[in-house]
PDB file of C-alpha atoms in Angstrom:
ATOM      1  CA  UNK G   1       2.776  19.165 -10.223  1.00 61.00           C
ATOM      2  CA  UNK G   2       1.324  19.556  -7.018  1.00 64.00           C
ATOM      3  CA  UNK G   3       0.967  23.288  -7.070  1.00 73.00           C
ATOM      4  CA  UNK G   4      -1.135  22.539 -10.700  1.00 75.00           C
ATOM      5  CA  UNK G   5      -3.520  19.851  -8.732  1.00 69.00           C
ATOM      6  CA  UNK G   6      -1.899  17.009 -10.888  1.00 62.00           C
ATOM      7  CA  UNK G   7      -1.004  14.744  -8.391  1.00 62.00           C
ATOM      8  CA  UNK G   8      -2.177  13.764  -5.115  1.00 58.00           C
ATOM      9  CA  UNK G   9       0.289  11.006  -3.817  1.00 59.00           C
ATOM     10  CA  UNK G  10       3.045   8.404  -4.649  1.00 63.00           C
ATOM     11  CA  UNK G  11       1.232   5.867  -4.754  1.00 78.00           C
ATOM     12  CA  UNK G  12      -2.357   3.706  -4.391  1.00 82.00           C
ATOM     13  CA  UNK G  13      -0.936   1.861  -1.332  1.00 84.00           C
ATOM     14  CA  UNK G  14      -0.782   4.618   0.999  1.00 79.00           C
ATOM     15  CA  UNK G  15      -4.661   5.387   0.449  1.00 78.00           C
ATOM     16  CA  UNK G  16      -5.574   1.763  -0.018  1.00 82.00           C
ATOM     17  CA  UNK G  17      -7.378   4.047  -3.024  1.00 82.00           C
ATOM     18  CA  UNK G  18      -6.561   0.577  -5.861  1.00 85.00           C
ATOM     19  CA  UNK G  19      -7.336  -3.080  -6.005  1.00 90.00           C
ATOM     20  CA  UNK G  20      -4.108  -4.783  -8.294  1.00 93.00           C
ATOM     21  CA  UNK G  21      -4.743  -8.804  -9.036  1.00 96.00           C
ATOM     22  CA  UNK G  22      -2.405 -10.950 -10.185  1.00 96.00           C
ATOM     23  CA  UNK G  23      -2.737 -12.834 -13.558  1.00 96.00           C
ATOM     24  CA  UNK G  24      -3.859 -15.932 -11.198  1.00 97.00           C
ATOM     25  CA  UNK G  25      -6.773 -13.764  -9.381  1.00 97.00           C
ATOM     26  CA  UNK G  26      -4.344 -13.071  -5.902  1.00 97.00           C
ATOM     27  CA  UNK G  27      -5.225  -9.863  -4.753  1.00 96.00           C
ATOM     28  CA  UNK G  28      -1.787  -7.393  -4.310  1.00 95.00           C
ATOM     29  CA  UNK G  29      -0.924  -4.582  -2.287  1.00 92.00           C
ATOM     30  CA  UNK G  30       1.605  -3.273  -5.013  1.00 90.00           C
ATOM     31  CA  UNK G  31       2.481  -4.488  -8.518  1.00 88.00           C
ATOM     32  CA  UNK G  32       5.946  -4.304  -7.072  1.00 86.00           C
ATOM     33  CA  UNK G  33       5.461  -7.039  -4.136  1.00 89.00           C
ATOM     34  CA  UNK G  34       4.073 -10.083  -6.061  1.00 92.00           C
ATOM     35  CA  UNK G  35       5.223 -12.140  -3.270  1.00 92.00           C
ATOM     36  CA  UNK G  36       2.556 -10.412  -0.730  1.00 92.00           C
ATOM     37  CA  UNK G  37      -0.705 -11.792  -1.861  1.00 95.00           C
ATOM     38  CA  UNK G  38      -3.664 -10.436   0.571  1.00 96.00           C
ATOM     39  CA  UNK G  39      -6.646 -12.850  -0.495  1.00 97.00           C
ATOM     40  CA  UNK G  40      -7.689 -14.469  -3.737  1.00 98.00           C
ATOM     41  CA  UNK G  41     -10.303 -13.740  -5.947  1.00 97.00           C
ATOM     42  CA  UNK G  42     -13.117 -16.747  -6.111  1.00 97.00           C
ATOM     43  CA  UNK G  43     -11.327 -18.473  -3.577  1.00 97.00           C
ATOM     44  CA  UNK G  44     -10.984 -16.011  -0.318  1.00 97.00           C
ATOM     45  CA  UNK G  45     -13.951 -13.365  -2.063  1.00 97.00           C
ATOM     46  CA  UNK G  46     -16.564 -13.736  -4.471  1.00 97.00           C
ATOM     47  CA  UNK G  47     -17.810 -10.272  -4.281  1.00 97.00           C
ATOM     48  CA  UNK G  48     -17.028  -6.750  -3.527  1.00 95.00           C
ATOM     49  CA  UNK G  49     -18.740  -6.831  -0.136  1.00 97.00           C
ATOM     50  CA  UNK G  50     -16.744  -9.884   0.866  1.00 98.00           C
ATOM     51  CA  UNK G  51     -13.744  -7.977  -0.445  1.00 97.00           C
ATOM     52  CA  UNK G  52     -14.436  -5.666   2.051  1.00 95.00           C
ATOM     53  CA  UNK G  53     -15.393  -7.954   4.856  1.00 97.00           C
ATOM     54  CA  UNK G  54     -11.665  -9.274   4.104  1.00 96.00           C
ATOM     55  CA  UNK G  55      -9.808  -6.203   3.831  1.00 94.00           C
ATOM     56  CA  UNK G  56     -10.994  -5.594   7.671  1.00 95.00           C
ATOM     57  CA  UNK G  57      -9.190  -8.625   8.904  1.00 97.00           C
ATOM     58  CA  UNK G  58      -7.367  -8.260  11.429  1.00 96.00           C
ATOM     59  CA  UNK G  59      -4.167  -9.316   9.188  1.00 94.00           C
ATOM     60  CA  UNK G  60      -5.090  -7.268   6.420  1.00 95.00           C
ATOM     61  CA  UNK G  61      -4.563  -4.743   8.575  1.00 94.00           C
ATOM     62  CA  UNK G  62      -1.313  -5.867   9.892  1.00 94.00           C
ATOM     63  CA  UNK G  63      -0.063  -5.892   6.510  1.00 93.00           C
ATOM     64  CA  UNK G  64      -1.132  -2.443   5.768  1.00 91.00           C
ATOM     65  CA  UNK G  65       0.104  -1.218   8.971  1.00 89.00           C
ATOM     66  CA  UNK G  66       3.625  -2.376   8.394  1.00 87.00           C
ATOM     67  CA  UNK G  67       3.626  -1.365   4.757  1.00 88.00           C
ATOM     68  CA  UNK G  68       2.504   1.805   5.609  1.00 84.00           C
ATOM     69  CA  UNK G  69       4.508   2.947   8.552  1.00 83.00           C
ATOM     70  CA  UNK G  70       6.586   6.071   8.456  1.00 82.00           C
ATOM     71  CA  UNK G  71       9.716   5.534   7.043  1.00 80.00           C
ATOM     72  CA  UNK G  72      11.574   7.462   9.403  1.00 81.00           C
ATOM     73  CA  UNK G  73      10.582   9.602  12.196  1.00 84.00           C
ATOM     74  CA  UNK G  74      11.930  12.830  10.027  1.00 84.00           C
ATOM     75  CA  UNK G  75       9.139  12.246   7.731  1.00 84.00           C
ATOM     76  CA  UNK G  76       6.357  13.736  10.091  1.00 85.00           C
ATOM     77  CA  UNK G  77       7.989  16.891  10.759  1.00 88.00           C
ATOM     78  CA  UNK G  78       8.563  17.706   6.770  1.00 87.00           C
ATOM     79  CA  UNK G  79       6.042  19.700   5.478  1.00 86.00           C
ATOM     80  CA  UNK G  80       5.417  17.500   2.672  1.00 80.00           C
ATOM     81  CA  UNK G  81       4.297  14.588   4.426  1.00 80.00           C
ATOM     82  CA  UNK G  82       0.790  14.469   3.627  1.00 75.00           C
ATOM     83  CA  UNK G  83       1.754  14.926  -0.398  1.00 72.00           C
ATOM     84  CA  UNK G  84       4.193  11.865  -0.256  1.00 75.00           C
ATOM     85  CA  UNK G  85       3.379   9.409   2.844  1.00 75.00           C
ATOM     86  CA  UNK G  86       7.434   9.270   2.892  1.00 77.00           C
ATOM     87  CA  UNK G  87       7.612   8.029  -0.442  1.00 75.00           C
ATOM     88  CA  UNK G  88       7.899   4.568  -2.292  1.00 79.00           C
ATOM     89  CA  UNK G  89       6.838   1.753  -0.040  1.00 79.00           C
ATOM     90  CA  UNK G  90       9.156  -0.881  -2.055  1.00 78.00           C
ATOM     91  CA  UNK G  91      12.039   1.597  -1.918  1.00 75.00           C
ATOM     92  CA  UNK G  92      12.135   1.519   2.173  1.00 75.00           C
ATOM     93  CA  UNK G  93      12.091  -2.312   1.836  1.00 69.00           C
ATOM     94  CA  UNK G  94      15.673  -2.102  -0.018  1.00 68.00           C
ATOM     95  CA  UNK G  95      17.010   1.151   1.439  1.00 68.00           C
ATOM     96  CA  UNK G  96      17.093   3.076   5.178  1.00 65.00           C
ATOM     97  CA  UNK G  97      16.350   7.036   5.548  1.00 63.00           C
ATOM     98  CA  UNK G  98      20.308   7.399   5.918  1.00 70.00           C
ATOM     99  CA  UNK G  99      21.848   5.593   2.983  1.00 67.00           C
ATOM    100  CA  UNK G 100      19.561   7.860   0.387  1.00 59.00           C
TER     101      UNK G 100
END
């Protein structure tokens, strides 16, 4: 798939490329971690520039920063790195490198 430009990555997290909302308006990092809720809509932001005011907090950042971390330090020297950030961000929260 990559070879035929169909896919470019794992997942929306990794870019911060997606905005995913709750049914109740919280704003999500994942449809997989309802749990994490980063701001909500209305309440935290009314707009899209406030959005982005918020996502430069110094928390939001935090967040993303742990979420996005490198599984494990073999990651960086495979040569597919940059197609698959280390993978599923949900599936490092339940696994470690050596168990899969």
């Amino acid at each position: 798939m990559n070879k035929k430009n169909q896919i470019k990555t794992v997942c929306q997290l990794l870019h911060r490329s997606g905005l995913i909302f709750d049914s109740k308006g919280n704003l999500l990092p994942c449809n997989a971690m309802p749990s994490i809720k980063l701001g909500r809509l209305y309440r935290d932001f009314f707009t899209a520039k406030e959005l982005l005011k918020l996502s430069e907090t110094s928390h939001i950042k935090k967040v993303y920063d742990k979420l996005c971390s490198v599984p494990d330090i073999t990651c960086l020297e495979c040569n597919n790195y940059n197609n698959c950030g280390g993978g599923c961000v949900c599936h490092w929260t339940n696994y470690n490198f050596d168990t899969l």
